[in-house]
Tab-separated table of N, CA, C and O in Angstrom:
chain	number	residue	atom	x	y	z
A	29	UNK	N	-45.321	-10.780	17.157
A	29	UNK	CA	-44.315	-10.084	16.385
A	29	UNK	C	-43.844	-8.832	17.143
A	29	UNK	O	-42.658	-8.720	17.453
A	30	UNK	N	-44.757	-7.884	17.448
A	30	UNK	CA	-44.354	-6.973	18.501
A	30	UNK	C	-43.339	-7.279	19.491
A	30	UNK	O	-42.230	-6.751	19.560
A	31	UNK	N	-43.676	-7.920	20.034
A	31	UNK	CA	-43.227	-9.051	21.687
A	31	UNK	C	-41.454	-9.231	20.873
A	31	UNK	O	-40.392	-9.204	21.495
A	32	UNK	N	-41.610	-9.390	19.500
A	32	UNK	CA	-39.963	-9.946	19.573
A	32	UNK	C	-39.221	-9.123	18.663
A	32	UNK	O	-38.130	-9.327	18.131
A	33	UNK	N	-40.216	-7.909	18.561
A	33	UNK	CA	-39.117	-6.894	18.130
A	33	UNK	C	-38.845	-5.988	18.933
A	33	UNK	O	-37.943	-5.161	18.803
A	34	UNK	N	-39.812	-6.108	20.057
A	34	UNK	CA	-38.883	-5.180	21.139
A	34	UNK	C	-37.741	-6.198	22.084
A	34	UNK	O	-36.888	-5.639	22.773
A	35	UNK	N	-37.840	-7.829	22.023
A	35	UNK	CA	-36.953	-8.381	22.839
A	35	UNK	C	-35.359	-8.158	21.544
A	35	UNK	O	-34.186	-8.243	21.908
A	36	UNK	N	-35.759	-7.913	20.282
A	36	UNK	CA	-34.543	-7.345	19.652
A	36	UNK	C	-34.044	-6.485	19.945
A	36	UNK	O	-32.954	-6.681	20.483
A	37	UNK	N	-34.615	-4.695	19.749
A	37	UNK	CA	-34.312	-3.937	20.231
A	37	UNK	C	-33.716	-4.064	21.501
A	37	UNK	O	-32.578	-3.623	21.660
A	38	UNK	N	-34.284	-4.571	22.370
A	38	UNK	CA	-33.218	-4.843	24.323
A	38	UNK	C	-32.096	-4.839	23.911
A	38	UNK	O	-31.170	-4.070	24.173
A	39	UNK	N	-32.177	-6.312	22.782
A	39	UNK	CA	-30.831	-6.964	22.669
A	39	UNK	C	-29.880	-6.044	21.902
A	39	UNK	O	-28.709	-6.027	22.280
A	40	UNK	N	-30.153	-5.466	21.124
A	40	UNK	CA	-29.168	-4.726	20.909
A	40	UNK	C	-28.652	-3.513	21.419
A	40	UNK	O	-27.598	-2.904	21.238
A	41	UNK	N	-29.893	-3.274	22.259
A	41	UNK	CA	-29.441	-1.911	23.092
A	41	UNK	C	-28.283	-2.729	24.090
A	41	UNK	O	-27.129	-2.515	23.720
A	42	UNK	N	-28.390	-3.473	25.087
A	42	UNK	CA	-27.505	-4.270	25.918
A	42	UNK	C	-26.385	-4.179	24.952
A	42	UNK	O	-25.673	-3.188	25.120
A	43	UNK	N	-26.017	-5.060	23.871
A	43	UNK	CA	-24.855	-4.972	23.231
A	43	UNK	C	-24.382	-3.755	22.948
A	43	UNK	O	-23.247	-3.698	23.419
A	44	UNK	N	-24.712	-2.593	22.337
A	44	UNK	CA	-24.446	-1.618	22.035
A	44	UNK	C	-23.793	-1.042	23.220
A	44	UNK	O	-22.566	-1.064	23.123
A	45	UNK	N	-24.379	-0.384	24.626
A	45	UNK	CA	-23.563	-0.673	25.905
A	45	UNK	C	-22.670	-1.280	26.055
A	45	UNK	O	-21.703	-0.622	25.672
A	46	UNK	N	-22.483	-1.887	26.285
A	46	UNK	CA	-21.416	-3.338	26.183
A	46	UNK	C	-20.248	-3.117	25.232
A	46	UNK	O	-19.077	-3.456	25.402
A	47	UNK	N	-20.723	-2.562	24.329
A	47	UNK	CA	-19.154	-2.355	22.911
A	47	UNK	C	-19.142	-1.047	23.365
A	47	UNK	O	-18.039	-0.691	22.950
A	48	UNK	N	-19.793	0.283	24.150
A	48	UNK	CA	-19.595	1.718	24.195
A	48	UNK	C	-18.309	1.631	25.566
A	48	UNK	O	-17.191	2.141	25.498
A	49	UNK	N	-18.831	0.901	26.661
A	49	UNK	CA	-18.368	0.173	27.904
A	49	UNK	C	-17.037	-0.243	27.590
A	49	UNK	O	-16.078	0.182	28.234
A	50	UNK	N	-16.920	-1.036	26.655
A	50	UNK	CA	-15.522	-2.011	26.178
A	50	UNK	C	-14.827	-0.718	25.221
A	50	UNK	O	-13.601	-0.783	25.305
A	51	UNK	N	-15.218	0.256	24.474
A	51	UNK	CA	-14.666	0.720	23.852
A	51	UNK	C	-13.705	1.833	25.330
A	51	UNK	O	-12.529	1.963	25.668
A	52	UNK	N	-15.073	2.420	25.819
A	52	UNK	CA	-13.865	3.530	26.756
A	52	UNK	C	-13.017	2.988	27.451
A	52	UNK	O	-11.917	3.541	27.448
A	53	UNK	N	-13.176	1.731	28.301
A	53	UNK	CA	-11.880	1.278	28.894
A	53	UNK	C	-10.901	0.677	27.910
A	53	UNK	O	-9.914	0.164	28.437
A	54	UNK	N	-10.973	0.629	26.469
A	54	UNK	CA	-9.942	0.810	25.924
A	54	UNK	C	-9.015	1.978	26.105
A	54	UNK	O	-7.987	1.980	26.782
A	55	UNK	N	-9.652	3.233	25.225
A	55	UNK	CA	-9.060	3.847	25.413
A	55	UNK	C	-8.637	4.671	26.809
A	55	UNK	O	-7.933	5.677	26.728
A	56	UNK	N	-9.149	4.138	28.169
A	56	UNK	CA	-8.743	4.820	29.122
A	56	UNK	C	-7.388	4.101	29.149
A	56	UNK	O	-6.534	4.949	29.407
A	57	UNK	N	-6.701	2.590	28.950
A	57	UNK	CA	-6.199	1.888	29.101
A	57	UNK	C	-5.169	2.237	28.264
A	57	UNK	O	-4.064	2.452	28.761
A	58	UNK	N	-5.351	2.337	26.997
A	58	UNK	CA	-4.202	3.145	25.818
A	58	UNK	C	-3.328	4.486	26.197
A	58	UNK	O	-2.145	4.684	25.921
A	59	UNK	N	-4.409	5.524	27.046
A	59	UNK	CA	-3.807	6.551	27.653
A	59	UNK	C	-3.238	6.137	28.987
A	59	UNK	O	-2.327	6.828	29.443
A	60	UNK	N	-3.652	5.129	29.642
A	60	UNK	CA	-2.737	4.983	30.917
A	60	UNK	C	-1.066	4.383	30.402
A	60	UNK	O	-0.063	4.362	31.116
A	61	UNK	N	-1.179	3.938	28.968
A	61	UNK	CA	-0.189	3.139	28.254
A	61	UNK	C	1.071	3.915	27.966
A	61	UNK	O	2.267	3.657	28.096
A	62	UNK	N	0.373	4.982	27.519
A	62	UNK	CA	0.659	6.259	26.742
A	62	UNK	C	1.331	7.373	27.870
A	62	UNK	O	2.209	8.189	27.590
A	63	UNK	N	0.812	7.227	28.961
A	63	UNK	CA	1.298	8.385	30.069
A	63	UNK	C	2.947	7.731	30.448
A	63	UNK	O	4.054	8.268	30.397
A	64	UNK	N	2.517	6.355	30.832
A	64	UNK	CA	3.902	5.499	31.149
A	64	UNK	C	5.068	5.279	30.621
A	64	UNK	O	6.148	4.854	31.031
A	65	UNK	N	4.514	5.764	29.324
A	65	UNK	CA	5.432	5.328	28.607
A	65	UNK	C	6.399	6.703	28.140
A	65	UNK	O	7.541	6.607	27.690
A	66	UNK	N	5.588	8.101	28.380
A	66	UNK	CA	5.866	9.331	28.432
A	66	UNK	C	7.402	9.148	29.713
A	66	UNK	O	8.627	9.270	29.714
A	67	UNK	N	6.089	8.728	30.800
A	67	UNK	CA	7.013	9.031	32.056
A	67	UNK	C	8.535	8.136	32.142
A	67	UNK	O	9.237	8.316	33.137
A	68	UNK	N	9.030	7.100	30.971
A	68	UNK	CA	9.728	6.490	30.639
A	68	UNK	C	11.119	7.456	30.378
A	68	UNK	O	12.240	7.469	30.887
A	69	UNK	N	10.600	8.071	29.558
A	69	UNK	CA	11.452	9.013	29.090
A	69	UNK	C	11.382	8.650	27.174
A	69	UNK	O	11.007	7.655	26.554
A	70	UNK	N	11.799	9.659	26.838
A	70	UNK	CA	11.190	10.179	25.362
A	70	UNK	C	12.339	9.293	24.269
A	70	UNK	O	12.114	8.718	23.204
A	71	UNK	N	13.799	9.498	25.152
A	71	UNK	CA	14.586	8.877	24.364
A	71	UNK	C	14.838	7.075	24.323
A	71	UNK	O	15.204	6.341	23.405
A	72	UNK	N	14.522	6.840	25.507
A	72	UNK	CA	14.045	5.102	25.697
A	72	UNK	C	13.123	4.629	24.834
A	72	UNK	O	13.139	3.610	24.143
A	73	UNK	N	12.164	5.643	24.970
A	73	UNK	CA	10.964	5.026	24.213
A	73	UNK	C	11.149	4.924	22.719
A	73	UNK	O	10.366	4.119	22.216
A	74	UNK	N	11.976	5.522	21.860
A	74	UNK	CA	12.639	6.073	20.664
A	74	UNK	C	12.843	4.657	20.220
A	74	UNK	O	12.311	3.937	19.375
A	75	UNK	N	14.188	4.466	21.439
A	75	UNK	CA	14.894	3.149	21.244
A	75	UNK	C	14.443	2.342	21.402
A	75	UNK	O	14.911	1.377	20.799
A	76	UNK	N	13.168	2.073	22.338
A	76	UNK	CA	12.488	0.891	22.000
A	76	UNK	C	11.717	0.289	20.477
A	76	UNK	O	11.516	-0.760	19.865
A	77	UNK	N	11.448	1.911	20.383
A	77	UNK	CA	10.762	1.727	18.722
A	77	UNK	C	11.657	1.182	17.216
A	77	UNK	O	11.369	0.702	16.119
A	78	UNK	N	12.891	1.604	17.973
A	78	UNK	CA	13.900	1.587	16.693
A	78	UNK	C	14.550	0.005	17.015
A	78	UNK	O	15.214	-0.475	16.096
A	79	UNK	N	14.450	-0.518	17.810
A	79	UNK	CA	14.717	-1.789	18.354
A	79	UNK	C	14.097	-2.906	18.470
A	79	UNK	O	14.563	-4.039	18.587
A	80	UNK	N	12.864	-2.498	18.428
A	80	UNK	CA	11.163	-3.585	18.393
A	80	UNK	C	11.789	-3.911	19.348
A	80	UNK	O	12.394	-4.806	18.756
A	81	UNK	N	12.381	-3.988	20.852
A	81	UNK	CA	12.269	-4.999	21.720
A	81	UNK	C	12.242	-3.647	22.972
A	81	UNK	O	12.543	-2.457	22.878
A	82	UNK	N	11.878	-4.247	23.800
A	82	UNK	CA	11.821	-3.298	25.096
A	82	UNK	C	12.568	-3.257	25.904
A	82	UNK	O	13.013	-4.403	25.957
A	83	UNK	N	13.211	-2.472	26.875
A	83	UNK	CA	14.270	-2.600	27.690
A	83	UNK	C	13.990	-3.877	28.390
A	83	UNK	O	14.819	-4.769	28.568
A	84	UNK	N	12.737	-3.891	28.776
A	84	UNK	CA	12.314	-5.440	29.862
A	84	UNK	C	12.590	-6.543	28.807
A	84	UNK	O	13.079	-7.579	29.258
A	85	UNK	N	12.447	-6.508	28.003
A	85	UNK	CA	12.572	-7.614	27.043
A	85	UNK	C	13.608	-7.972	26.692
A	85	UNK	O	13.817	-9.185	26.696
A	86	UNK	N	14.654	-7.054	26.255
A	86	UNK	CA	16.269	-6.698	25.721
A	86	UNK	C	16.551	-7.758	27.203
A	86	UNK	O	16.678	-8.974	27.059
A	87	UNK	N	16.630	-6.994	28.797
A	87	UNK	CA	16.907	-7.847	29.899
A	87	UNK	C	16.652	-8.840	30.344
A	87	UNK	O	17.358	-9.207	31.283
A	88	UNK	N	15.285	-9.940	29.785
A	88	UNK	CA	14.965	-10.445	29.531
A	88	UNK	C	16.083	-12.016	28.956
A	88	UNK	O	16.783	-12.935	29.381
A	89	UNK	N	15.600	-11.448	27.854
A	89	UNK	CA	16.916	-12.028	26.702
A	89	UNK	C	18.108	-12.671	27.199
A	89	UNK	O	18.423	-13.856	27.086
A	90	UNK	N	18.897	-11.478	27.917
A	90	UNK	CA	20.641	-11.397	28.246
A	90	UNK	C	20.425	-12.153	29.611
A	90	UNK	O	21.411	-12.632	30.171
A	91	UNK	N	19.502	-12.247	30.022
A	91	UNK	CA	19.507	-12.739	31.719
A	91	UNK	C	19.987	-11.438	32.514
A	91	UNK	O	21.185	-11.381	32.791
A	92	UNK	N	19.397	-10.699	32.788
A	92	UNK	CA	19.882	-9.073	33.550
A	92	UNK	C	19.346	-8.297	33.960
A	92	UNK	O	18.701	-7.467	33.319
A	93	UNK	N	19.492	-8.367	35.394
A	93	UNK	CA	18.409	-7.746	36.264
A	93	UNK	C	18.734	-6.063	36.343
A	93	UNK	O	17.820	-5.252	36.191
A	94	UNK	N	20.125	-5.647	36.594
A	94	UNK	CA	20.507	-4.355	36.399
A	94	UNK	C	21.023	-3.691	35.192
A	94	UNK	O	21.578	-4.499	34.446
A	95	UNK	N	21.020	-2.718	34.844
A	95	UNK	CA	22.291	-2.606	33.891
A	95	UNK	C	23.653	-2.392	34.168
A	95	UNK	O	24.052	-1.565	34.988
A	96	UNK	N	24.498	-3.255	33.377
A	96	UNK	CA	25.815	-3.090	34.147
A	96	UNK	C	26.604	-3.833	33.009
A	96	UNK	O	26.426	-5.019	32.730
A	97	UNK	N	27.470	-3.022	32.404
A	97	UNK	CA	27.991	-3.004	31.013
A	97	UNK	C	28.684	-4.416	30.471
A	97	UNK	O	28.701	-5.052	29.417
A	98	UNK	N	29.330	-4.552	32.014
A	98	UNK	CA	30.297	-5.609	32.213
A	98	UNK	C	29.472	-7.309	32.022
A	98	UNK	O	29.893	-8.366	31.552
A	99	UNK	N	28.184	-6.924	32.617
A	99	UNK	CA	26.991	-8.441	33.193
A	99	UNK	C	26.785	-8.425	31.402
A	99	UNK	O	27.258	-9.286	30.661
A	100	UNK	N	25.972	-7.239	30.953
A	100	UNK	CA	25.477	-6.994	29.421
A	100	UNK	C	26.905	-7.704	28.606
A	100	UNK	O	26.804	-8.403	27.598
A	101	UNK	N	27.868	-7.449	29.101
A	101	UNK	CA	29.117	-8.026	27.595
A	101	UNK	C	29.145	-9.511	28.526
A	101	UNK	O	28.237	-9.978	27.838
A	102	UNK	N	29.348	-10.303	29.224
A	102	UNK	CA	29.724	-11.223	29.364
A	102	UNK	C	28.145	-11.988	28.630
A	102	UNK	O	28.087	-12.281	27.436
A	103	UNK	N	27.256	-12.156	29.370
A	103	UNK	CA	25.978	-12.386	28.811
A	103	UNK	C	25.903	-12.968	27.835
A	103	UNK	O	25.572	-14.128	27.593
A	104	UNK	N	26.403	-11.680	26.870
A	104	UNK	CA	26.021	-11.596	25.417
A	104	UNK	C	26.687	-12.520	24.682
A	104	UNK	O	26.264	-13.191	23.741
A	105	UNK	N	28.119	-12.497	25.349
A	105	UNK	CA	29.421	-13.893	24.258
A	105	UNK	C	28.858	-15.159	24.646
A	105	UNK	O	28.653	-16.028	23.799
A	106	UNK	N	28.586	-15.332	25.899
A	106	UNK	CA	27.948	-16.293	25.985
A	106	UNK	C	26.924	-16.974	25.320
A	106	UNK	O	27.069	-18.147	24.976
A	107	UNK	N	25.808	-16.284	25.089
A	107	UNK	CA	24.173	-16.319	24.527
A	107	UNK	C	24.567	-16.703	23.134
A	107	UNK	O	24.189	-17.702	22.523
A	108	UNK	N	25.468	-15.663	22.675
A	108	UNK	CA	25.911	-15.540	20.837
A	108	UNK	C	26.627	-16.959	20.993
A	108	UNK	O	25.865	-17.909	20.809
A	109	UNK	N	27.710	-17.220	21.241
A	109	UNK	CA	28.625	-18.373	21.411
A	109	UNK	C	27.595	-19.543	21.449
A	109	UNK	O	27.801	-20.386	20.575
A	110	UNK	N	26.676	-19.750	22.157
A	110	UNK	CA	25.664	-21.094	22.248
A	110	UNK	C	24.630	-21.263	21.339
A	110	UNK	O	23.947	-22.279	21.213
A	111	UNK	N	24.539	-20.217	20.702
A	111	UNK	CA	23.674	-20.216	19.934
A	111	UNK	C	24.062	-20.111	18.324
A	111	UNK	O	23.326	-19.917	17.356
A	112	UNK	N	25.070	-20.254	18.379
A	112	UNK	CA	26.036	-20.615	16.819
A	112	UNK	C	25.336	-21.323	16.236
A	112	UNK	O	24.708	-22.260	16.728
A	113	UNK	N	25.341	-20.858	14.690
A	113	UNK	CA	24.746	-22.060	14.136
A	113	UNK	C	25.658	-23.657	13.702
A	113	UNK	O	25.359	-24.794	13.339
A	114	UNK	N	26.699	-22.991	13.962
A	114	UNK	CA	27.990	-23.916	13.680
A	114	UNK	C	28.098	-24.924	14.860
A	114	UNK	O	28.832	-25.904	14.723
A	115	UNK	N	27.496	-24.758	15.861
A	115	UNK	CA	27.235	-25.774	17.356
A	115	UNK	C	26.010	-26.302	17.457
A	115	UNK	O	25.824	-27.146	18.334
A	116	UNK	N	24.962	-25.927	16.608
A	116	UNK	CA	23.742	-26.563	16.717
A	116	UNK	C	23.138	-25.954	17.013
A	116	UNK	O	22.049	-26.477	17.247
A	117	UNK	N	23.201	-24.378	17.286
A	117	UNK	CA	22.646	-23.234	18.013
A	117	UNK	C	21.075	-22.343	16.904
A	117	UNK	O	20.900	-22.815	15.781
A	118	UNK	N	20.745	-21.931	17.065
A	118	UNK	CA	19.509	-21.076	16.254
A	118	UNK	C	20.256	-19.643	15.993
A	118	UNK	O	20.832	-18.842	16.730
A	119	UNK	N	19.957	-19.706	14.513
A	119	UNK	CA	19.817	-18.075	14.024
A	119	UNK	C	19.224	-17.337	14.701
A	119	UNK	O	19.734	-16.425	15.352
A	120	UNK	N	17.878	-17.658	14.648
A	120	UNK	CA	16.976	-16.615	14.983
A	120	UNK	C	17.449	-16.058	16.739
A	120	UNK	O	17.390	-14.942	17.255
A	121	UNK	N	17.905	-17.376	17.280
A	121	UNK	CA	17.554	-16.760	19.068
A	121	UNK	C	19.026	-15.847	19.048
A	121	UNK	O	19.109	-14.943	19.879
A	122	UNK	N	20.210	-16.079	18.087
A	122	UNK	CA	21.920	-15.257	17.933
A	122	UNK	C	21.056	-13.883	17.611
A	122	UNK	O	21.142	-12.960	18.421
A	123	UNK	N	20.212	-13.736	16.417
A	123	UNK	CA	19.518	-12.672	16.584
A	123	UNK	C	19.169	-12.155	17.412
A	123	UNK	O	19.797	-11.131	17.681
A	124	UNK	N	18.033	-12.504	18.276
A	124	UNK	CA	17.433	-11.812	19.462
A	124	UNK	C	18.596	-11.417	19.858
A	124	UNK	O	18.903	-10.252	19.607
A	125	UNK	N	19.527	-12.259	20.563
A	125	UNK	CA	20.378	-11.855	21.294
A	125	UNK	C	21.649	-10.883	20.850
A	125	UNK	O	22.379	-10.634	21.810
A	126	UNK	N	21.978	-10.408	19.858
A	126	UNK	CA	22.420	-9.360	18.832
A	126	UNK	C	21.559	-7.972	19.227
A	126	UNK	O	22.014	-6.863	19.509
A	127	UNK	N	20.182	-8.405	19.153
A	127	UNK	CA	19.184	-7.082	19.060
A	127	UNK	C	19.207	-6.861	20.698
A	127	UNK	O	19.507	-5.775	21.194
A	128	UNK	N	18.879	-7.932	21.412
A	128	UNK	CA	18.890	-7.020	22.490
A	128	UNK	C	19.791	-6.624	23.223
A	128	UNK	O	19.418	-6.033	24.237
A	129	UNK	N	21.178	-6.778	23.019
A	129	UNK	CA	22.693	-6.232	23.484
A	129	UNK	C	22.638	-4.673	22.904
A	129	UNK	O	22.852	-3.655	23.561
A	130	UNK	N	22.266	-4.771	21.387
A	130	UNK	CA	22.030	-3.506	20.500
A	130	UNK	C	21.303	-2.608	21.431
A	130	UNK	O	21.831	-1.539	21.738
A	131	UNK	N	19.632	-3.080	22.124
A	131	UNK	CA	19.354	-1.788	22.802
A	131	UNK	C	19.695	-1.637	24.279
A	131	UNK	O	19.644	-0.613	24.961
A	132	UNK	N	19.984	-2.629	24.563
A	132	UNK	CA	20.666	-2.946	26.156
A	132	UNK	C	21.703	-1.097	25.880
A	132	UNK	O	21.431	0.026	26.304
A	133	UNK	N	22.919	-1.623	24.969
A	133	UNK	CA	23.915	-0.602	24.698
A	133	UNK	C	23.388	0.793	24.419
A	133	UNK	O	24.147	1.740	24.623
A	134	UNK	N	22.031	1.029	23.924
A	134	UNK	CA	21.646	1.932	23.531
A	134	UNK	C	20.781	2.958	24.972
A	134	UNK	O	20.557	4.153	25.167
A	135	UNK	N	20.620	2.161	25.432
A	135	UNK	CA	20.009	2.242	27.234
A	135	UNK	C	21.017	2.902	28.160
A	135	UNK	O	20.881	3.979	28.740
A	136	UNK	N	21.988	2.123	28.196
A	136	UNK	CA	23.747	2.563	29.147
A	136	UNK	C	23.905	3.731	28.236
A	136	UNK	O	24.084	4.734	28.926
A	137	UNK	N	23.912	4.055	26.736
A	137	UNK	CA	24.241	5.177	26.244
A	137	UNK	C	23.474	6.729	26.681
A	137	UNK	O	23.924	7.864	26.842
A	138	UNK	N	21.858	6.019	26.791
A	138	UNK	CA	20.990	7.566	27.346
A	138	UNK	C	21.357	7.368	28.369
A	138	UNK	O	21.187	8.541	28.700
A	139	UNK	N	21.815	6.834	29.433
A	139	UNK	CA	21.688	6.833	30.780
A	139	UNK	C	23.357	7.828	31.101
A	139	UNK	O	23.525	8.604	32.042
A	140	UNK	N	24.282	7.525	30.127
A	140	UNK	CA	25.578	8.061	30.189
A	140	UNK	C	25.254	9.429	29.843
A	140	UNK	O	25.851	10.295	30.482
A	141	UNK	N	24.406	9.804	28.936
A	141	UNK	CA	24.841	11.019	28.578
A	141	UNK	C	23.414	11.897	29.418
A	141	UNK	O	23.255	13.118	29.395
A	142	UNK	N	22.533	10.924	30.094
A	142	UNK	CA	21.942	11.844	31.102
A	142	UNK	C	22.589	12.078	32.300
A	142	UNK	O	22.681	13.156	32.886
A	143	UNK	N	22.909	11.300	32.537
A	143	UNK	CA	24.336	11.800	33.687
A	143	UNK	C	25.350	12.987	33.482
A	143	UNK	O	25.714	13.746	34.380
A	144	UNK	N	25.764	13.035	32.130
A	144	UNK	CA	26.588	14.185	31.991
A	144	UNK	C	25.865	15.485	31.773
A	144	UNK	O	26.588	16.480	31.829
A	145	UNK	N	24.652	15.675	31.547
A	145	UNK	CA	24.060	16.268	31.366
A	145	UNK	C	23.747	17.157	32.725
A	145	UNK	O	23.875	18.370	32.893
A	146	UNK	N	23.239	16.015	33.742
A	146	UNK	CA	23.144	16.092	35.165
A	146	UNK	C	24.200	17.314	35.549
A	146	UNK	O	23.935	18.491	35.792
A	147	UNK	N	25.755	16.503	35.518
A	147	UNK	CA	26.777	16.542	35.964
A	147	UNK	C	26.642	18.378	35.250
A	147	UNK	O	26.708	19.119	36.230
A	148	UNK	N	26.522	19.036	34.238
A	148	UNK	CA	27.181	19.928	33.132
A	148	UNK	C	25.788	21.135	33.867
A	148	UNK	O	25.713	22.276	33.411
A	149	UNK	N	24.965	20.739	34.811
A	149	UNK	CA	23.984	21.801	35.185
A	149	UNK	C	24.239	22.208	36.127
A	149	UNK	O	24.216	21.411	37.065
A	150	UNK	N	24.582	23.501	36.393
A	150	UNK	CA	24.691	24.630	37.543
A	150	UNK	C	24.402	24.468	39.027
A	150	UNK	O	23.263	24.027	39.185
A	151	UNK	N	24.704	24.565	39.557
A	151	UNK	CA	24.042	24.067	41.023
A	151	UNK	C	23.828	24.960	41.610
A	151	UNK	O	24.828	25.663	41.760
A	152	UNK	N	22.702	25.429	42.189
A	152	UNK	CA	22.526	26.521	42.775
A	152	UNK	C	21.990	26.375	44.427
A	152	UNK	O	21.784	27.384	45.102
């Protein structure tokens, strides 16, 4: 009996390690998540939240490697147009593709007005 309450005790000491181990590289992993997503910029990240989809994802979607207003609108009539439900097309994917034009546009918008922003600072 001795003999197998200390091979318990091991065992749970090992596990206990093991979940302390698994717990910190969580959270080292959450803060490496968390820094990136800082270094993103504050107003992207906004729009990703208000969008549930991610810029990679939004580009994704549209087929679009850069942003470029013109690639984003052709894309999009396309994607919407095939995906009619009146052609045999899916709701749900006219959706996606609705949402991610929505933050695609919302992306070219911070990027426009960080530019003017750029542009409106002093040069010294």
């Amino acid at each position: 009996a001795k003999y197998l309450a200390q091979i318990i005790v091991m065992g749970v000491q090992v596990v206990g390690r093991a979940f302390a181990r698994a717990l910190r590289q969580e959270f080292a992993a959450s803060r490496a998540a968390a820094d990136a997503r800082g270094r993103a910029g504050h107003q992207s990240a906004a729009a990703s939240n208000l969008s549930g989809l991610s810029l990679q994802e939004a580009q994704q979607i549209l087929n679009i490697s850069k942003l470029n207003p013109e690639e984003v609108q052709k894309n999009y009539e396309h994607l919407f147009k095939v995906n009619d439900k009146s052609v045999g097309g899916s709701f749900y994917l006219q959706s996606k593709v609705v949402r991610a034009k929505e933050r695609l546009d919302e992306e070219l918008r911070i990027q426009a007005q960080e530019d003017t922003q750029k542009g409106q600072m002093p040069k010294t």
